[in-house]
């Protein structure tokens, strides 16, 4: 991670951050923060705990922090999410940054594998979360037929997602995809341009398979930490509504969380999900007897919370982009040889 790259990530991130603040409006931010009071600090702390669980998931992926300390993993985790939040489309701008930072200690192969593995587990945890939550809230809460149908479709889709992601963890993610690209002249030229070879794909796939097939305990602990993080952040809805005098049960909070992140994931292609989050919560709150306008307020508070942690992540990019002690070439070679054994 060179000093130039660190400056580029920091500058681009802060520009995007300023644009996000302007989009929300300073006046709206001030009004919402006054309404929330100390509950906003509780939400900030809640997400800090959730990020610790996300860091724990990384910790098990990286084999108990054998080469990367917990504090460094936390920095990579939060900074990566911050850069993802600032990526207009898809929200994966933090992944190259994570790979470049981890490369200092892990080498190229392990750093790419770690980023891909976390990305895969993060998606798998979302499917597992929906599979766990949807049956519970559907049975215990009263919903219209339309909402029950949406949840039923989502449940089936999530089961398929769990099956597919587990299969990819067991058999690898990219080798078959690479084989398909070689059947197209245009895609073959693209892989050659970026120096993507079959050996490099096999290397990443082998490390993906090793986590599930040889380190099953680490795999399930990492997945557990990710799912717990998702359950924890559902309390954000309880905190926001309590601040304005509305009380909901934990099950209703889980329903709002499941529905909210379903909207966020479904409309990933909209820059920053502008309108999708607000519209989703507008519809979701009405289904449990809360004025739909409250949903818009919740969405604004959640965007302000996201701004706070995005700023923290950008500061961590600036402060931690270069390790205090760079590994030598000899150390990287020894790391690669140790992994090969």
XYZ file of C-alpha atoms in Angstrom:
341
model
C 0.000 0.000 0.000
C 2.037 2.988 -1.243
C 1.728 6.511 0.099
C 0.341 7.671 -3.266
C -2.426 5.083 -3.213
C -3.280 5.975 0.370
C -3.637 9.643 -0.599
C -5.779 8.730 -3.640
C -8.143 6.576 -1.548
C -8.369 9.280 1.139
C -9.003 12.196 -1.232
C -11.566 10.369 -3.368
C -13.292 9.108 -0.231
C -13.556 12.532 1.379
C -14.895 14.087 -1.834
C -17.604 11.424 -2.005
C -18.307 11.940 1.707
C -18.847 15.692 1.212
C -21.207 14.970 -1.676
C -23.205 12.599 0.533
C -23.500 15.252 3.259
C -24.699 17.787 0.694
C -27.271 15.310 -0.636
C -28.780 14.812 2.836
C -28.447 18.454 3.874
C -26.820 19.897 6.982
C -30.142 21.243 8.266
C -31.816 17.816 8.004
C -28.864 16.221 9.794
C -29.040 18.759 12.637
C -32.815 18.354 13.069
C -32.648 14.557 13.161
C -29.739 14.529 15.598
C -31.656 16.823 17.979
C -34.659 14.492 17.858
C -32.521 11.437 18.519
C -30.534 12.881 21.425
C -28.396 10.331 23.278
C -30.068 7.471 21.412
C -27.908 8.360 18.427
C -24.806 7.609 20.517
C -26.359 4.239 21.384
C -26.756 3.517 17.668
C -23.132 4.486 17.003
C -22.000 2.144 19.804
C -24.265 -0.627 18.492
C -22.628 -0.491 15.072
C -19.205 -0.390 16.697
C -20.031 -3.711 18.375
C -21.360 -5.095 15.088
C -18.104 -4.128 13.351
C -16.218 -6.018 16.069
C -18.213 -9.121 15.122
C -17.438 -8.478 11.433
C -13.785 -8.215 12.431
C -14.129 -11.514 14.284
C -15.355 -13.119 11.070
C -12.229 -11.817 9.280
C -10.116 -13.069 12.202
C -11.264 -16.668 11.725
C -10.896 -16.430 7.938
C -7.307 -15.301 8.484
C -6.631 -18.338 10.655
C -6.786 -16.631 14.022
C -4.863 -13.523 13.020
C -1.676 -15.549 12.560
C -0.157 -12.866 10.323
C -2.485 -9.893 10.874
C -3.421 -8.533 14.315
C -7.024 -7.944 15.422
C -6.574 -4.156 15.429
C -5.282 -4.164 11.858
C -8.165 -6.394 10.785
C -10.634 -3.953 12.397
C -9.065 -1.073 10.475
C -9.324 -3.003 7.195
C -12.903 -4.053 7.972
C -14.289 -0.589 8.839
C -12.308 1.217 6.119
C -13.522 -1.278 3.533
C -17.163 -0.762 4.507
C -16.644 3.017 4.378
C -15.282 2.872 0.835
C -18.103 0.504 -0.140
C -20.632 3.067 1.129
C -19.033 5.710 -1.077
C -19.056 3.588 -4.234
C -21.936 4.882 -6.386
C -22.651 1.513 -8.021
C -22.507 -2.036 -6.627
C -20.851 -0.871 -3.392
C -17.627 -2.864 -3.669
C -15.062 -0.077 -3.810
C -13.561 -1.200 -0.525
C -12.522 -4.639 -1.726
C -9.460 -3.532 -3.770
C -8.361 -1.416 -0.804
C -8.668 -4.368 1.581
C -6.667 -6.581 -0.762
C -3.877 -4.009 -1.110
C -3.582 -3.471 2.660
C -3.629 -7.188 3.497
C -1.095 -7.881 0.758
C 1.587 -6.292 2.957
C 1.367 -9.161 5.419
C -0.207 -12.011 3.446
C 1.158 -11.723 -0.059
C -0.983 -11.428 -3.178
C -2.609 -14.872 -3.177
C -3.698 -14.898 0.460
C -4.885 -11.290 0.442
C -7.111 -11.828 -2.609
C -8.399 -15.092 -1.166
C -9.191 -13.466 2.183
C -11.144 -10.633 0.526
C -13.078 -13.044 -1.696
C -13.794 -15.370 1.229
C -15.155 -12.546 3.368
C -17.260 -11.280 0.456
C -18.682 -14.784 -0.017
C -19.371 -15.260 3.709
C -20.951 -11.813 3.950
C -23.407 -12.721 1.194
C -24.004 -16.169 2.657
C -24.803 -14.610 6.038
C -27.488 -12.417 4.452
C -29.205 -15.505 3.012
C -28.888 -17.344 6.337
C -30.318 -14.301 8.145
C -33.389 -14.250 5.908
C -33.860 -18.018 6.212
C -33.823 -17.712 10.011
C -35.912 -14.553 10.373
C -38.638 -14.869 7.730
C -40.398 -17.972 9.173
C -40.337 -16.492 12.687
C -41.796 -13.087 11.814
C -44.292 -14.554 9.339
C -45.735 -16.872 12.016
C -45.693 -14.397 14.914
C -46.697 -11.113 13.227
C -49.846 -10.258 11.301
C -49.201 -9.302 7.692
C -51.246 -8.834 4.556
C -51.293 -11.548 1.897
C -49.046 -9.453 -0.354
C -46.287 -9.179 2.250
C -46.549 -12.878 3.072
C -46.126 -13.688 -0.625
C -43.040 -11.450 -0.858
C -41.546 -13.130 2.195
C -42.347 -16.581 0.819
C -40.539 -15.821 -2.445
C -37.619 -14.307 -0.529
C -37.419 -17.391 1.712
C -37.225 -19.754 -1.276
C -34.677 -17.499 -2.978
C -32.614 -17.374 0.243
C -32.627 -21.165 0.586
C -31.339 -21.377 -2.970
C -28.725 -18.756 -2.114
C -27.529 -20.727 0.929
C -27.283 -23.896 -1.161
C -25.374 -22.144 -3.961
C -22.913 -20.336 -1.675
C -22.208 -23.469 0.379
C -21.537 -25.340 -2.850
C -19.114 -22.628 -3.987
C -17.290 -22.778 -0.667
C -16.909 -26.523 -1.041
C -15.989 -26.655 -4.740
C -14.502 -23.234 -5.443
C -15.921 -20.091 -6.996
C -13.992 -19.082 -10.082
C -12.370 -21.963 -11.974
C -15.519 -22.965 -13.868
C -16.273 -19.292 -14.509
C -12.768 -18.858 -15.912
C -13.366 -21.835 -18.223
C -16.483 -20.143 -19.592
C -14.570 -16.917 -20.304
C -12.060 -18.847 -22.426
C -14.859 -19.846 -24.825
C -15.375 -16.212 -25.788
C -12.653 -14.384 -27.714
C -13.595 -11.008 -26.189
C -13.621 -12.333 -22.614
C -10.407 -14.260 -23.229
C -8.662 -11.079 -24.336
C -10.013 -9.311 -21.238
C -8.574 -11.939 -18.883
C -5.240 -11.742 -20.710
C -5.229 -7.956 -20.419
C -5.551 -8.176 -16.631
C -3.049 -11.054 -16.438
C -5.662 -13.476 -15.112
C -4.326 -16.997 -15.616
C -5.743 -20.418 -14.865
C -3.046 -20.962 -12.235
C -3.957 -17.746 -10.388
C -7.646 -18.703 -10.444
C -6.844 -22.188 -9.145
C -4.739 -20.669 -6.358
C -7.645 -18.525 -5.113
C -10.145 -21.373 -5.503
C -7.923 -23.781 -3.559
C -7.741 -21.344 -0.668
C -11.507 -20.836 -0.765
C -12.053 -24.587 -0.626
C -9.493 -25.018 2.155
C -11.522 -22.892 4.583
C -14.623 -25.041 4.202
C -13.044 -28.452 3.642
C -10.041 -28.274 6.000
C -10.959 -25.586 8.526
C -14.657 -26.237 9.008
C -14.666 -24.815 12.558
C -13.224 -21.472 11.381
C -15.754 -21.397 8.532
C -18.780 -21.801 10.807
C -17.418 -19.433 13.470
C -16.889 -16.775 10.807
C -20.408 -17.318 9.475
C -21.844 -17.203 13.014
C -20.142 -13.881 13.745
C -21.536 -12.395 10.524
C -25.093 -13.549 11.297
C -24.868 -12.260 14.887
C -23.742 -8.873 13.527
C -26.838 -8.752 11.311
C -29.118 -9.619 14.241
C -27.450 -7.006 16.441
C -27.942 -4.120 14.005
C -31.682 -4.824 13.900
C -31.765 -3.147 17.343
C -31.080 0.113 15.514
C -34.774 0.228 14.630
C -35.697 -0.166 18.312
C -33.380 2.701 19.294
C -34.586 5.091 16.574
C -38.264 4.532 17.308
C -37.812 4.645 21.092
C -36.187 8.079 20.695
C -39.418 9.453 19.217
C -41.745 7.639 21.624
C -42.682 4.592 19.532
C -42.055 1.139 21.009
C -41.657 -2.037 18.980
C -40.778 -5.607 19.881
C -37.484 -7.286 18.922
C -39.429 -9.433 16.429
C -40.811 -6.311 14.739
C -37.255 -4.936 14.642
C -36.078 -8.139 12.947
C -38.912 -7.784 10.423
C -37.904 -4.187 9.649
C -34.253 -5.187 9.367
C -34.955 -8.134 7.061
C -37.225 -6.058 4.845
C -34.930 -3.029 4.829
C -31.816 -4.924 3.757
C -33.879 -6.828 1.206
C -34.709 -3.476 -0.415
C -31.077 -2.321 -0.153
C -29.769 -5.508 -1.829
C -32.518 -5.605 -4.451
C -31.760 -2.035 -5.588
C -27.961 -2.259 -5.353
C -27.670 -0.785 -8.854
C -29.151 2.579 -7.768
C -26.360 4.975 -6.745
C -26.235 4.930 -2.921
C -29.748 3.357 -3.027
C -31.160 6.882 -3.152
C -34.920 6.624 -2.643
C -34.872 2.825 -2.313
C -34.114 2.851 1.406
C -36.630 5.585 2.182
C -39.306 3.985 -0.001
C -38.675 0.567 1.501
C -39.043 1.747 5.100
C -42.089 3.825 4.104
C -43.810 0.594 3.028
C -42.442 -1.620 5.809
C -43.510 0.574 8.737
C -47.087 0.809 7.515
C -47.423 -2.982 7.674
C -46.945 -2.998 11.474
C -49.187 -0.032 12.240
C -46.572 2.728 12.284
C -47.138 5.910 10.279
C -45.258 5.455 6.977
C -43.703 8.913 7.316
C -41.779 7.574 10.339
C -40.045 5.189 7.947
C -38.579 8.130 6.037
C -37.298 9.601 9.319
C -35.652 6.268 10.195
C -33.973 6.121 6.799
C -32.504 9.612 7.289
C -31.182 8.729 10.759
C -29.603 5.563 9.340
C -27.929 7.572 6.594
C -26.494 9.947 9.219
C -25.190 6.964 11.193
C -23.671 5.662 7.972
C -22.031 9.057 7.410
C -20.463 8.901 10.880
C -18.957 5.442 10.401
C -17.931 6.309 6.850
C -15.973 9.260 8.225
C -14.370 6.978 10.827
C -13.449 4.517 8.079
C -11.914 7.263 5.935
C -9.851 8.482 8.883
C -8.655 4.902 9.366
C -7.717 4.772 5.671
C -5.612 7.881 6.136
C -4.096 6.764 9.441
C -3.571 3.095 8.718
C -2.960 2.823 5.005
C 0.729 2.012 5.515
C 1.874 -0.481 8.087
C 4.472 0.542 10.613
C 6.684 -2.360 9.568
C 6.648 -3.536 5.976
C 7.453 -7.200 5.428
C 10.499 -7.855 3.304
C 10.415 -9.777 0.051
C 12.034 -12.695 1.855
C 9.248 -12.674 4.474
C 6.567 -12.674 1.795
C 8.262 -15.612 0.064
C 8.470 -17.514 3.344
C 4.769 -16.810 3.949
C 3.851 -18.159 0.528
C 6.025 -21.281 1.075
C 4.459 -21.874 4.490
C 0.952 -21.644 2.985
C 1.935 -24.045 0.208
C 2.997 -26.607 2.832
